[in-house]
XYZ file of C-alpha atoms in Angstrom:
400
model
C 10.055 14.161 27.097
C 8.172 17.286 28.164
C 5.513 18.288 25.652
C 7.314 16.667 22.715
C 5.608 13.644 21.185
C 7.969 11.446 19.200
C 6.656 10.875 15.669
C 7.149 7.121 15.955
C 8.627 4.404 18.133
C 12.002 4.901 16.412
C 12.436 8.499 17.588
C 11.064 7.688 21.029
C 13.730 5.010 21.506
C 16.447 7.392 20.316
C 15.268 10.089 22.717
C 15.104 7.716 25.677
C 18.620 6.406 25.008
C 19.976 9.933 24.661
C 18.209 11.132 27.824
C 19.735 8.234 29.764
C 23.177 8.939 28.336
C 23.278 5.427 26.909
C 25.056 6.090 23.634
C 25.667 2.442 22.918
C 21.919 1.926 23.086
C 21.435 4.968 20.852
C 23.711 3.382 18.250
C 21.821 0.099 18.598
C 18.581 1.868 17.675
C 20.314 3.735 14.862
C 21.733 0.495 13.456
C 18.193 -0.947 13.290
C 16.797 2.197 11.655
C 16.665 3.353 8.044
C 18.560 6.621 7.617
C 17.436 9.037 4.930
C 19.940 11.302 3.207
C 18.674 14.508 1.530
C 19.566 14.855 -2.134
C 19.049 17.230 -5.011
C 16.305 15.721 -7.135
C 17.886 16.935 -10.365
C 21.160 15.221 -9.467
C 19.438 11.958 -8.525
C 17.433 11.994 -11.755
C 20.678 12.434 -13.694
C 22.572 9.716 -11.746
C 20.106 7.517 -9.826
C 22.784 5.178 -8.492
C 24.917 7.976 -7.012
C 24.255 9.230 -3.453
C 26.003 12.480 -2.549
C 26.853 14.118 0.764
C 25.477 17.650 1.132
C 27.055 19.016 4.336
C 25.517 21.783 6.410
C 28.438 23.507 8.062
C 30.482 20.842 9.824
C 27.666 18.289 9.806
C 25.949 15.891 7.464
C 22.228 15.751 8.352
C 20.311 12.480 8.145
C 16.794 11.618 9.293
C 14.976 8.601 10.600
C 11.713 7.682 8.903
C 9.417 9.465 11.346
C 11.356 12.743 11.086
C 11.162 13.151 7.314
C 9.671 16.508 6.231
C 6.814 17.047 3.803
C 8.008 16.085 0.288
C 9.026 18.954 -1.978
C 9.705 19.040 -5.701
C 13.393 19.973 -5.366
C 14.665 17.779 -2.506
C 14.351 13.994 -2.275
C 15.697 11.426 0.158
C 17.544 8.174 -0.394
C 17.567 5.400 2.183
C 20.829 4.076 3.620
C 22.048 2.123 6.654
C 24.454 3.095 9.423
C 26.947 0.629 7.950
C 26.690 2.350 4.557
C 27.668 5.664 6.144
C 30.538 4.027 8.027
C 31.894 2.589 4.789
C 31.270 5.708 2.647
C 32.903 8.197 5.046
C 36.445 9.440 4.536
C 38.656 12.177 5.975
C 37.313 14.820 3.559
C 33.767 14.485 4.867
C 32.256 16.533 7.746
C 33.411 15.751 11.288
C 29.827 15.105 12.498
C 26.865 13.000 11.430
C 23.782 14.965 12.521
C 20.922 12.598 13.307
C 17.499 14.287 13.280
C 18.975 17.761 13.825
C 16.730 20.251 15.566
C 14.644 17.626 17.382
C 14.833 16.420 21.003
C 16.128 13.096 19.649
C 19.032 14.733 17.802
C 22.634 13.609 18.149
C 25.865 14.839 16.605
C 28.081 11.807 16.184
C 31.816 12.180 15.667
C 33.222 10.421 12.628
C 36.775 9.389 13.427
C 38.078 5.932 12.452
C 37.188 4.486 15.870
C 33.651 5.909 15.585
C 33.147 4.399 12.155
C 34.365 1.033 13.428
C 31.867 1.308 16.310
C 29.048 1.987 13.838
C 29.965 -1.150 11.910
C 30.028 -3.213 15.101
C 26.546 -2.053 16.078
C 25.310 -2.793 12.556
C 26.781 -6.301 12.727
C 25.017 -6.879 16.055
C 21.613 -5.697 14.809
C 19.113 -8.464 14.073
C 16.577 -6.316 12.188
C 16.561 -3.234 9.990
C 13.706 -0.899 9.249
C 10.042 -1.222 10.145
C 9.026 -4.840 10.526
C 6.673 -6.064 7.771
C 3.403 -7.550 8.958
C 2.978 -5.156 11.896
C 0.925 -1.992 12.401
C 3.160 1.102 12.359
C 1.830 4.616 12.848
C 2.997 8.188 13.040
C 1.882 9.680 16.351
C 2.557 13.166 15.012
C 2.775 14.148 11.376
C 0.020 11.781 10.258
C -3.754 11.817 10.863
C -5.121 9.262 13.320
C -8.819 10.145 12.986
C -11.114 11.812 10.474
C -11.800 11.423 6.733
C -8.157 11.520 5.609
C -7.191 8.913 8.199
C -10.046 6.701 7.034
C -8.860 6.982 3.433
C -5.321 6.123 4.487
C -6.586 3.155 6.523
C -8.233 1.814 3.368
C -4.664 1.223 2.148
C -3.574 -0.435 5.397
C -3.312 -3.915 3.881
C -0.348 -2.815 1.783
C 1.094 -0.560 4.488
C 1.163 -3.423 6.995
C 2.488 -6.052 4.591
C 5.208 -3.672 3.320
C 6.254 -2.423 6.770
C 5.218 1.244 6.440
C 3.385 3.850 8.509
C -0.274 3.347 7.644
C -1.089 7.042 8.189
C 1.840 8.692 6.380
C 0.211 11.039 3.870
C 3.438 13.063 3.378
C 4.964 9.884 2.030
C 8.615 9.095 1.305
C 8.386 5.305 1.588
C 11.726 3.616 1.054
C 13.251 6.697 -0.540
C 12.891 8.368 -3.912
C 14.902 5.961 -6.075
C 13.412 2.799 -4.574
C 9.863 4.136 -4.846
C 10.429 4.968 -8.505
C 11.815 1.491 -9.100
C 8.771 -0.033 -7.377
C 6.357 1.752 -9.719
C 8.444 0.935 -12.785
C 8.769 -2.774 -12.029
C 5.313 -3.459 -10.598
C 3.179 -1.102 -12.655
C 5.227 0.034 -15.650
C 4.830 3.632 -14.428
C 7.644 5.989 -15.388
C 5.797 9.297 -15.911
C 3.280 11.507 -14.158
C 0.710 10.829 -16.886
C 0.985 7.061 -16.406
C 0.609 7.438 -12.637
C -2.481 9.625 -13.016
C -4.040 7.128 -15.420
C -3.511 4.134 -13.110
C -4.698 6.083 -10.069
C -7.849 7.218 -11.893
C -8.665 3.670 -12.992
C -8.119 2.309 -9.485
C -10.355 4.919 -7.871
C -13.070 3.987 -10.364
C -12.477 0.239 -9.868
C -11.620 -0.184 -13.539
C -8.561 -2.417 -13.134
C -10.200 -5.247 -11.193
C -11.769 -7.806 -13.548
C -15.294 -6.824 -14.619
C -16.136 -10.544 -14.879
C -15.437 -11.014 -11.152
C -17.658 -8.068 -10.333
C -20.378 -9.296 -12.703
C -20.792 -12.648 -10.932
C -20.756 -11.038 -7.479
C -23.343 -8.487 -8.574
C -25.618 -11.309 -9.778
C -25.440 -12.878 -6.326
C -26.053 -9.553 -4.551
C -29.231 -9.105 -6.571
C -30.391 -12.635 -5.789
C -29.628 -12.207 -2.074
C -31.641 -9.000 -2.058
C -34.553 -10.488 -4.027
C -34.785 -13.642 -1.919
C -33.709 -12.089 1.400
C -31.212 -14.744 2.289
C -28.296 -16.977 1.299
C -27.963 -17.931 -2.364
C -27.311 -21.536 -3.340
C -24.326 -21.963 -5.678
C -26.402 -23.750 -8.340
C -29.033 -21.015 -8.216
C -26.214 -18.473 -8.610
C -24.751 -20.354 -11.581
C -28.144 -20.657 -13.272
C -28.857 -16.926 -12.842
C -25.434 -15.971 -14.205
C -25.929 -18.211 -17.252
C -29.378 -16.765 -17.904
C -28.014 -13.233 -17.669
C -25.211 -13.971 -20.141
C -27.607 -15.543 -22.630
C -30.006 -12.634 -22.303
C -27.184 -10.147 -22.891
C -26.053 -12.068 -25.984
C -29.613 -12.028 -27.366
C -29.987 -8.310 -26.764
C -26.648 -7.609 -28.449
C -27.959 -9.317 -31.578
C -31.155 -7.232 -31.739
C -31.379 -4.272 -34.161
C -30.682 -0.941 -32.439
C -32.431 2.348 -33.171
C -29.848 5.168 -33.205
C -29.898 8.829 -34.373
C -28.400 7.546 -37.639
C -31.176 5.021 -38.164
C -31.522 1.308 -37.489
C -28.255 -0.534 -36.861
C -28.360 -4.240 -37.627
C -26.219 -6.190 -35.165
C -24.458 -9.454 -35.852
C -25.209 -12.327 -33.430
C -22.220 -13.388 -31.389
C -20.751 -16.787 -32.291
C -22.354 -19.564 -30.258
C -18.962 -20.953 -29.252
C -17.965 -17.567 -27.817
C -21.125 -17.296 -25.711
C -20.827 -20.887 -24.485
C -17.166 -20.292 -23.625
C -18.088 -17.256 -21.528
C -20.773 -19.226 -19.707
C -18.348 -22.067 -18.941
C -15.747 -19.606 -17.691
C -18.232 -17.849 -15.409
C -19.394 -21.203 -14.021
C -15.790 -22.070 -13.147
C -15.277 -18.650 -11.571
C -18.360 -19.057 -9.380
C -17.024 -22.372 -8.129
C -13.648 -20.818 -7.426
C -15.174 -17.909 -5.491
C -17.378 -20.299 -3.501
C -14.341 -22.348 -2.492
C -12.413 -19.223 -1.440
C -15.366 -18.053 0.635
C -15.605 -21.461 2.293
C -11.950 -21.105 3.289
C -12.546 -17.481 4.346
C -15.298 -18.621 6.711
C -13.117 -21.389 8.144
C -10.278 -18.906 8.783
C -12.461 -16.171 10.282
C -12.350 -13.803 7.317
C -16.113 -14.159 6.892
C -18.816 -14.999 9.421
C -20.888 -18.163 9.061
C -23.097 -17.674 6.037
C -21.166 -14.553 5.019
C -20.115 -13.809 1.462
C -18.063 -11.216 -0.415
C -20.157 -8.344 -1.752
C -17.644 -6.928 -4.223
C -13.989 -7.118 -5.232
C -13.793 -3.384 -5.937
C -11.997 -3.095 -2.583
C -8.866 -4.496 -4.201
C -8.668 -1.498 -6.527
C -9.787 0.978 -3.854
C -7.240 -0.240 -1.310
C -4.439 -0.081 -3.869
C -5.574 3.398 -4.925
C -4.984 4.698 -1.390
C -1.409 3.469 -1.593
C -0.930 4.480 -5.230
C -1.776 8.058 -4.260
C 1.086 8.019 -1.755
C 3.454 6.223 -4.102
C 2.899 9.022 -6.581
C 3.945 11.573 -3.985
C 7.020 9.573 -2.986
C 8.120 9.441 -6.625
C 7.170 13.123 -7.211
C 4.780 12.159 -9.985
C 2.068 13.793 -7.894
C 1.666 16.477 -5.265
C 0.580 16.331 -1.643
C -2.752 17.943 -2.566
C -3.393 15.347 -5.280
C -2.520 12.527 -2.906
C -4.902 13.853 -0.253
C -7.790 14.194 -2.723
C -7.243 10.641 -3.967
C -7.036 9.241 -0.433
C -10.307 10.964 0.484
C -11.962 9.526 -2.631
C -10.686 6.048 -1.745
C -12.256 6.316 1.703
C -15.572 7.461 0.240
C -15.582 4.747 -2.426
C -14.957 2.039 0.167
C -17.791 3.316 2.364
C -20.141 3.390 -0.639
C -19.463 -0.253 -1.492
C -18.972 -1.974 1.876
C -20.588 -1.867 5.311
C -17.594 -2.511 7.579
C -13.822 -2.809 7.678
C -14.168 -6.606 7.760
C -16.373 -6.595 4.640
C -13.940 -4.327 2.841
C -11.019 -6.545 3.816
C -12.749 -9.686 2.537
C -13.396 -7.964 -0.810
C -9.783 -6.793 -1.030
C -8.500 -10.286 -0.204
C -10.721 -12.075 -2.676
C -9.523 -9.790 -5.479
C -5.907 -10.355 -4.497
C -6.345 -14.121 -4.276
C -8.201 -14.400 -7.591
C -5.358 -12.497 -9.238
C -2.352 -14.117 -7.573
C -3.163 -17.271 -5.612
C -4.829 -19.585 -8.154
C -6.396 -21.633 -5.329
C -3.031 -22.786 -4.064
C -3.716 -21.231 -0.639
C 0.013 -20.614 -0.496
C 2.080 -17.580 0.447
C -0.253 -15.071 -1.238
C -3.176 -16.355 0.773
C -1.266 -16.876 4.025
C 0.233 -13.373 4.014
C -3.125 -11.784 3.171
C -4.839 -13.688 5.968
C -2.130 -12.690 8.462
C -2.508 -9.012 7.514
C -6.296 -9.212 7.854
C -6.031 -10.794 11.304
C -3.508 -8.156 12.395
C -5.724 -5.296 11.254
C -8.846 -6.740 12.843
C -7.311 -7.692 16.215
C -4.277 -5.474 16.938
C -5.381 -2.763 19.428
C -3.367 -0.089 17.596
C -4.967 -0.945 14.232
C -6.759 1.974 12.550
C -9.633 -0.398 11.788
C -10.355 -0.676 15.508
C -10.030 3.057 16.121
C -11.691 4.680 13.101
C -15.459 4.211 12.684
C -16.427 2.804 9.287
C -19.100 5.461 8.723
């Protein structure tokens, strides 16, 4: 391959097949790969369901995931399969499909009826398509592997691994412009730049994760610091109850303000007692999750979760990239947010494993409801991958 370093395993396989003259193997790799078709953003915004061919001379250029350029405001990419191209092509279209033009892995594939039939046959024989979810995927060029930006990107690795994406892709296209927009609309209700900025800001400041979860964990952190050791669950519950009662009493005290003395109304007793009961249940739930975490190797013996802010921080790293993929944000904005996510994680946690446990507890409290079902199993699998896979950024990027 000379001095050329393939951006990812996809392009390396294409290059090796081409160099060996094994075009059937090349088509096998292509059939397993997502192919990205450049589009005019204004046209896609007007007709999101319509993908158009934009020939360059006698060719139609397409790109594999690792060869995608830095996102721009005017051009976007939609994701298709080799079979889609075989079925969409007709005699009026260019005579060549240009795969990764201008790179050592490039190929100019003829598009006659027999060629299109061959593409379909290779697609039918393929057992996978796209990057496998649950595995660590990285860009070897075009994405940082070390340094502050890489650390901020690695903070979002839980989602990158579970979704089957390059963990270090800052110049992010994801699954293509239209699918990324649909993801944000369905999962987050985000359809504008302003909505994306608001959610990103709240994530970076850990304002979306439940303040009640963080309250009970903060109580325990204080107790662990004061007593220099493990905190019994009943001691934790008693301290949380005392804190809630004290806060309710203070809220009922008259307040001296620049406008004079403000007389406060005491909170209803039933409301305070309801909060205390809810916090007691939450403490029990967290304790049971941590017991399972220790049994499954997520926490060491005697270990506990310091904070659930990691759930917001980890999602913020990905949200920054999702905003770029949807063109709600710019590359510069995404980089600043990723750097902030890395700094926020380092301020709150002391290791990748601690951060991961905090992220997982937040995710489980939100989704799993102590079923220890698919939400828990998939989160555990991702944690184990990131803490044991030799290519994981968590094993190659120092926490501090």
